[in-house]
CSV table of C-alpha atoms in Angstrom, one decimal:
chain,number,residue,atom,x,y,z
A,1,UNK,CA,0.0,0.0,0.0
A,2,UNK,CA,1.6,3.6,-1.2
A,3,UNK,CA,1.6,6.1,1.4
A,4,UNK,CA,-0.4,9.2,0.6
A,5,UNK,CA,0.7,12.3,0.7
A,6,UNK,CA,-0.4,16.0,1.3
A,7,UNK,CA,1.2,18.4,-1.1
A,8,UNK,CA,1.3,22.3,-0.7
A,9,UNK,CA,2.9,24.8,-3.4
A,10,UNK,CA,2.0,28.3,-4.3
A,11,UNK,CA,-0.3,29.9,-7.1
A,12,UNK,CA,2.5,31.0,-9.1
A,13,UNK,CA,3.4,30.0,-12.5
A,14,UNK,CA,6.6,28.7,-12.0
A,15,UNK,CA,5.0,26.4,-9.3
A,16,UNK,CA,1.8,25.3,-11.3
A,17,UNK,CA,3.8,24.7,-14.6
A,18,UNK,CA,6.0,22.3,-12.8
A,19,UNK,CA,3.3,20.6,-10.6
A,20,UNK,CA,0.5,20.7,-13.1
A,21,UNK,CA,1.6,16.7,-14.7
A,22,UNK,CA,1.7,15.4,-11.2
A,23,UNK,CA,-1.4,16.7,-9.7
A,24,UNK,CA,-3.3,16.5,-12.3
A,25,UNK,CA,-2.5,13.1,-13.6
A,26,UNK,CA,-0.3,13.6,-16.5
A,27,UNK,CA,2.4,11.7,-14.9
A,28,UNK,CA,2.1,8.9,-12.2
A,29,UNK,CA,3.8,9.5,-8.9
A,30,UNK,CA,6.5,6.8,-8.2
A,31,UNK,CA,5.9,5.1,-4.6
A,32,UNK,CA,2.8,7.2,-3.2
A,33,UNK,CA,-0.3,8.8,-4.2
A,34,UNK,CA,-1.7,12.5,-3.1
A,35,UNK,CA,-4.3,13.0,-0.5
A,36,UNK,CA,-4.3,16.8,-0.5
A,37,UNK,CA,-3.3,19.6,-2.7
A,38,UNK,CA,-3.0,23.1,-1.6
A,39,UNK,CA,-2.2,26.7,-3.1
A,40,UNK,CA,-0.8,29.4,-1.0
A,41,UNK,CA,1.1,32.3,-0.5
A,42,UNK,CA,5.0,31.4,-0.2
A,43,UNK,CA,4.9,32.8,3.3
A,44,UNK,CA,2.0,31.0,4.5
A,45,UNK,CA,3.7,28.0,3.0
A,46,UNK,CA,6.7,29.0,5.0
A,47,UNK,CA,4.9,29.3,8.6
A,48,UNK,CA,3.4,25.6,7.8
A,49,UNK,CA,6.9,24.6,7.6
A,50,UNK,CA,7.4,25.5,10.9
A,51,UNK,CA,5.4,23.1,12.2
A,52,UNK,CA,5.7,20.7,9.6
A,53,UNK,CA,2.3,20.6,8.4
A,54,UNK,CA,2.9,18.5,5.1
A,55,UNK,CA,4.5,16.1,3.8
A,56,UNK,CA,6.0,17.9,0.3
A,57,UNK,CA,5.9,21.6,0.2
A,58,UNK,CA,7.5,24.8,-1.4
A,59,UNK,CA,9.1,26.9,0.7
A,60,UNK,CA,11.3,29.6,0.7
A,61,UNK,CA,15.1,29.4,1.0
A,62,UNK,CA,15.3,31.8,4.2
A,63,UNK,CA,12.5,29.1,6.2
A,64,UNK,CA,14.6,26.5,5.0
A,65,UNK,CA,17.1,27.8,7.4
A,66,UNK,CA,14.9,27.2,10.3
A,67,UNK,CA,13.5,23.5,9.4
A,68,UNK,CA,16.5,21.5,8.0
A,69,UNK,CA,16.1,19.4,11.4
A,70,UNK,CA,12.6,18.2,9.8
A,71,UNK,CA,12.9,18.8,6.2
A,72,UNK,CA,15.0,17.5,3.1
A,73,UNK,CA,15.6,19.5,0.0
A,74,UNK,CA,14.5,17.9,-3.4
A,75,UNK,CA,16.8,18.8,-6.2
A,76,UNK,CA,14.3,18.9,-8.8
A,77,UNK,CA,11.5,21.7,-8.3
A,78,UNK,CA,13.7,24.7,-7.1
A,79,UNK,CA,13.6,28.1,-8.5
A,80,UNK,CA,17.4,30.0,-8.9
A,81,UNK,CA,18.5,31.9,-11.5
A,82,UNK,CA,20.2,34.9,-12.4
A,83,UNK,CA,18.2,38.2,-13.4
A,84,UNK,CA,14.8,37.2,-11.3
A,85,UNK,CA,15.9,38.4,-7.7
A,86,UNK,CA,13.7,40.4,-5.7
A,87,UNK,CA,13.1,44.4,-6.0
A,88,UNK,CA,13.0,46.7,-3.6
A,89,UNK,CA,10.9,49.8,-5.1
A,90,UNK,CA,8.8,52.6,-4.3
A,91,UNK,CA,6.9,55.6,-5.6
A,92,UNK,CA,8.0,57.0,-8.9
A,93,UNK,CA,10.1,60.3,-8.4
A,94,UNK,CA,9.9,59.8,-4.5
A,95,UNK,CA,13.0,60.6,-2.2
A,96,UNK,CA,14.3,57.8,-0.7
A,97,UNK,CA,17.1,57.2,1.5
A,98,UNK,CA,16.0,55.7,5.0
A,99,UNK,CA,12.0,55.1,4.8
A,100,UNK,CA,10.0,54.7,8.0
A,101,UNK,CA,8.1,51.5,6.6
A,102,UNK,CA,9.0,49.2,4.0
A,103,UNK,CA,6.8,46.2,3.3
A,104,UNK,CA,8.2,43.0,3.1
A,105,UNK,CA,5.7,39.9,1.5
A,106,UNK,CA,6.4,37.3,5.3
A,107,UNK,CA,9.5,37.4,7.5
A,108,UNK,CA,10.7,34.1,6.8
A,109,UNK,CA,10.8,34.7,2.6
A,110,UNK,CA,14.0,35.0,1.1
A,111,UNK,CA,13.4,38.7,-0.1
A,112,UNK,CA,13.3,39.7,3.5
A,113,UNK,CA,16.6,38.3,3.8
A,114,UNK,CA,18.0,39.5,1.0
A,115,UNK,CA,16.9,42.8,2.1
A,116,UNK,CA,18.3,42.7,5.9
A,117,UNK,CA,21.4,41.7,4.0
A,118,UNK,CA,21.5,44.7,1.4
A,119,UNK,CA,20.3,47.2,3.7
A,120,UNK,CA,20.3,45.9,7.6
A,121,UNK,CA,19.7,49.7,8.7
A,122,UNK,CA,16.1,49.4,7.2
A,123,UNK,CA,14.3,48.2,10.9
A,124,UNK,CA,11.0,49.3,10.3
A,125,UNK,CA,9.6,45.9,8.5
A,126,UNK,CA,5.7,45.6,7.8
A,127,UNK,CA,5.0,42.4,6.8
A,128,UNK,CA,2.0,41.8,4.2
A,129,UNK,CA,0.8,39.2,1.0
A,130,UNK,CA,3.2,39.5,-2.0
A,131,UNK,CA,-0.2,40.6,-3.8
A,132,UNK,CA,-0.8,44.0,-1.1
A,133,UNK,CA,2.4,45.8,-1.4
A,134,UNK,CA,2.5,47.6,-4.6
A,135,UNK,CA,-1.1,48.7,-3.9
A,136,UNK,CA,0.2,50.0,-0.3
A,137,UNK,CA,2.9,51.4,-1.7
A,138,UNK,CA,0.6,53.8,-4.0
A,139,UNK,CA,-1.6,54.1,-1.2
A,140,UNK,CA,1.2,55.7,0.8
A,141,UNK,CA,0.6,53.4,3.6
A,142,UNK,CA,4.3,52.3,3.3
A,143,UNK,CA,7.2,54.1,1.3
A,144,UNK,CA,9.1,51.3,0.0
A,145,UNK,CA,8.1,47.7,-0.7
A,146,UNK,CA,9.6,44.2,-1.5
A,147,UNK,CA,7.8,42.9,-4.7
A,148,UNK,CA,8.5,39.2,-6.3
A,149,UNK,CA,6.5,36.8,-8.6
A,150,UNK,CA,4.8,38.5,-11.5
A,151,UNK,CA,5.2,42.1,-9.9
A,152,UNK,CA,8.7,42.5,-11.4
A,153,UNK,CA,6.9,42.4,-14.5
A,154,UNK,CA,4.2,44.8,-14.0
A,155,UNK,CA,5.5,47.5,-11.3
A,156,UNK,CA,6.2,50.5,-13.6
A,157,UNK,CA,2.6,50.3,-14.7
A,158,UNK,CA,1.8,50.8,-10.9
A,159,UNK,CA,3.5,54.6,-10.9
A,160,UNK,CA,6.6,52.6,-9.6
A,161,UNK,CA,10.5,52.5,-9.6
A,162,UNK,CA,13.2,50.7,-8.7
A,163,UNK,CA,15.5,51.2,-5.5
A,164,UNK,CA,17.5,48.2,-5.4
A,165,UNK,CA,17.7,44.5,-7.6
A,166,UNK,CA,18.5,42.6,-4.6
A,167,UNK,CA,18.7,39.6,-7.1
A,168,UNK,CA,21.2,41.9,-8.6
A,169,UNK,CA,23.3,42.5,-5.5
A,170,UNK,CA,23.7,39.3,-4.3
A,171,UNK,CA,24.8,37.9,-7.7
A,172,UNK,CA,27.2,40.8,-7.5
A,173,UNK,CA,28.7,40.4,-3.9
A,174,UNK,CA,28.4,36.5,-4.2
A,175,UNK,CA,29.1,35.8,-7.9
A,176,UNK,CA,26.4,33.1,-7.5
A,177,UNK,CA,22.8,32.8,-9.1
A,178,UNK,CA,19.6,33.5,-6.4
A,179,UNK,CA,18.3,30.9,-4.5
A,180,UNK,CA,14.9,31.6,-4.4
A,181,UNK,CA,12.9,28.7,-3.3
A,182,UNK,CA,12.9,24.8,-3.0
A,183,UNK,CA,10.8,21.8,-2.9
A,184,UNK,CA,11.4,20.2,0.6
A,185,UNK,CA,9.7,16.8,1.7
A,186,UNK,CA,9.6,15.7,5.7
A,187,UNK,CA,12.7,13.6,6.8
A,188,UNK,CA,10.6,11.0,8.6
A,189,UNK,CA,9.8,9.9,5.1
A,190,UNK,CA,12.6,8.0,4.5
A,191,UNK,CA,15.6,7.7,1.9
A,192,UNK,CA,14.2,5.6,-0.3
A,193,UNK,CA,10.7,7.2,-1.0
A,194,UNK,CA,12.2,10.9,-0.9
A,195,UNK,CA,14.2,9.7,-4.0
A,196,UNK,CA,11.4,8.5,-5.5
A,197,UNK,CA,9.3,11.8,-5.1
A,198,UNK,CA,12.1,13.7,-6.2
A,199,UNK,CA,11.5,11.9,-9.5
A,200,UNK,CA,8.2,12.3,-9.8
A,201,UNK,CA,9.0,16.4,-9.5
A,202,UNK,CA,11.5,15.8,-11.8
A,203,UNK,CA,9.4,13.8,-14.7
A,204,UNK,CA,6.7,16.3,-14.1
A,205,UNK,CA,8.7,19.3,-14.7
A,206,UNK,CA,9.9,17.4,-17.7
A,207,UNK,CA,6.5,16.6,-19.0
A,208,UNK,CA,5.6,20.3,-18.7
A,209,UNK,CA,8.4,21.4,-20.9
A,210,UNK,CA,7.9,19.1,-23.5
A,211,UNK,CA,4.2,20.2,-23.2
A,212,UNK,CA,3.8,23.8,-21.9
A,213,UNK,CA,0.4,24.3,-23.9
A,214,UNK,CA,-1.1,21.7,-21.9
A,215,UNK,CA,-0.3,23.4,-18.9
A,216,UNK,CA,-2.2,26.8,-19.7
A,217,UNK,CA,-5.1,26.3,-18.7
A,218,UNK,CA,-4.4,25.1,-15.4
A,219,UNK,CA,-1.7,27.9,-14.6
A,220,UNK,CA,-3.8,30.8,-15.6
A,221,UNK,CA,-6.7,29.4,-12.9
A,222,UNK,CA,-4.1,30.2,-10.9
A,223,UNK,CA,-2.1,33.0,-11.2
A,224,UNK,CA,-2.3,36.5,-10.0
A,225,UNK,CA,-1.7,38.4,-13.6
A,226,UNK,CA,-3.6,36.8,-16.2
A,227,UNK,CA,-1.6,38.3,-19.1
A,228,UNK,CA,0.0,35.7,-21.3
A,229,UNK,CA,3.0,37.1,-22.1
A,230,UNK,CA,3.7,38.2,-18.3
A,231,UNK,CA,3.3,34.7,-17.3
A,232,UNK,CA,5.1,33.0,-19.8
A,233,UNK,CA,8.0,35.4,-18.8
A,234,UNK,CA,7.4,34.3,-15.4
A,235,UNK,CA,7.8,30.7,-16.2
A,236,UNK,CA,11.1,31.7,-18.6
A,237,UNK,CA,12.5,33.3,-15.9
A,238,UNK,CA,11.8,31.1,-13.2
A,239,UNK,CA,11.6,27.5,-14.2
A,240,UNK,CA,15.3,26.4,-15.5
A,241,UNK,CA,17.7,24.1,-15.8
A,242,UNK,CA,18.8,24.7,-11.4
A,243,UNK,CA,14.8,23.5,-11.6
A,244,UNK,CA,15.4,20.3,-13.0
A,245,UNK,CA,18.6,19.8,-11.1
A,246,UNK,CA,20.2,21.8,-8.3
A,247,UNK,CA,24.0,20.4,-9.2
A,248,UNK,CA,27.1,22.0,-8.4
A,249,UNK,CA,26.5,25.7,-8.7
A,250,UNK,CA,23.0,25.7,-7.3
A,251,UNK,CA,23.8,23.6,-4.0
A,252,UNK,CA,27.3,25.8,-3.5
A,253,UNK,CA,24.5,29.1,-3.7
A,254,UNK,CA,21.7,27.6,-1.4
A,255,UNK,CA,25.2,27.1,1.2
A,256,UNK,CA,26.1,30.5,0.6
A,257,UNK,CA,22.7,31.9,1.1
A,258,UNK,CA,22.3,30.2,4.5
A,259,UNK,CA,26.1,30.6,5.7
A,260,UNK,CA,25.2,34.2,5.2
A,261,UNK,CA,22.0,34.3,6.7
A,262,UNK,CA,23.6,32.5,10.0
A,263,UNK,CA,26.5,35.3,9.6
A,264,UNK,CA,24.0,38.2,10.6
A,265,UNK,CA,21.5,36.1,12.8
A,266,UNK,CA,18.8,35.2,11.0
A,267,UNK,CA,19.6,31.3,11.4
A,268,UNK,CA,20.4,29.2,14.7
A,269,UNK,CA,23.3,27.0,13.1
A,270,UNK,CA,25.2,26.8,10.0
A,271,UNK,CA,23.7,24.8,6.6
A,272,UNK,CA,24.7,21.3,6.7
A,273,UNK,CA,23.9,18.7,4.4
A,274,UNK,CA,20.8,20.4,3.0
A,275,UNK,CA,19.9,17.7,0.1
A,276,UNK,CA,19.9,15.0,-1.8
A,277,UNK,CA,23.1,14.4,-4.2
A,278,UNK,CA,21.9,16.4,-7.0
């Protein structure tokens, strides 16, 4: 009897064109079956990891930090890359040097870490969804904001400009791609059947490649923007080939990330082994 599984992931593209074969029957998955599927906000997904609410979930590479006791990284299903960090922006033609509030989309995403990194004078954190900062930036309810997923596409048309790439930055200081986000499956699950989902990421990423009209109707029930040439950039940008495999260059960046994390407190101990042998 295969052990059935809850499996959590956000709304985004990137995440629906890599799940779609898999949840929705395209491709088998090897060695269990799902029981549950659910779509949240990457910071939501985040405080579930805390507590280790399901069995396969995204998550971002800052809560990574905090679970690794409880959770192995996949290294299929990840999202790095060069070019699609997170922005910090505000106001078009505002002056901005130290704001009193800038939004942040969860304290445990990677963009918050990135920014405490960039700028770790900037204390006055609000946190909100991804989708409510650029409107609370125009609203004037905060002066600055942290925007990722589909808003790097769509900010100027919101009256907004950019501050900072933090992408940008840390491929600059670090000289490695961003590590965004990662697939991670509960530990208690075993060697042999974390490989096994691993593969079935894999061979459903594959399927969506080889297939990406087949995925857009599922995507676009989804996603925040509905235009289709935001989300196929979206998907460009995010899905590549660190998604189908971490290797080298993307495991050496997740270590970085979380070495650097743990070097201005944001993490109780240094990254370890943090996944499989990609």
């Amino acid at each position: 009897m295969y052990p059935s599984l809850s499996l959590a992931f956000s709304p985004c593209p990137n995440d629906t064109f890599i799940f779609n074969a898999l949840v929705n029957g395209m491709t088998r998955p090897d060695g269990f079956s799902l029981s549950e599927v659910h779509y949240e906000d990457v910071e939501t997904l985040n405080l579930w990891a805390m507590s280790a609410e399901m069995d396969i979930t995204k998550l971002s590479f800052h809560a990574l930090g905090h679970v690794l006791d409880s959770y192995e990284l996949l290294c299929s299903g990840s999202a790095l890359g060069r070019g699609c960090g997170p922005l910090l922006v505000c106001k078009k033609g505002a002056r901005f040097s130290s704001p009193k509030a800038v939004a942040i989309p969860g304290r445990f995403t990677t963009a918050s870490l990135l920014l405490k990194m960039c700028f770790p004078e900037f204390t006055q954190l609000k946190e909100m969804r991804f989708d409510q900062i650029m409107p609370a930036i125009v609203s004037g309810s905060v002066e600055a904001g942290v925007i990722i997923h589909e808003s790097r596409f769509t900010y100027r048309q919101h009256g907004l400009e950019l501050v900072q790439d933090l992408g940008l930055w840390w491929e600059e200081t670090t000289g490695f791609p961003i590590p965004l986000g990662g697939i991670a499956v509960r530990k208690d699950l075993g060697p042999e059947l974390i490989a096994k989902i691993d593969g079935s990421v894999r061979q459903s990423l594959q399927w969506a490649r080889q297939n990406p009209e087949k995925c857009h109707d599922y995507i676009k029930r989804y996603a925040q923007e509905l235009d289709d040439t935001v989300i196929a950039n979206h998907i460009n940008l995010y899905v590549n080939d660190f998604s189908v495999n971490l290797g080298h260059e993307g495991l050496a960046a997740i270590h970085e990330f979380l070495d650097r994390g743990y070097g201005c407190g944001a993490f109780p101990g240094r990254a370890s082994q943090v996944c499989l042998k990609c």
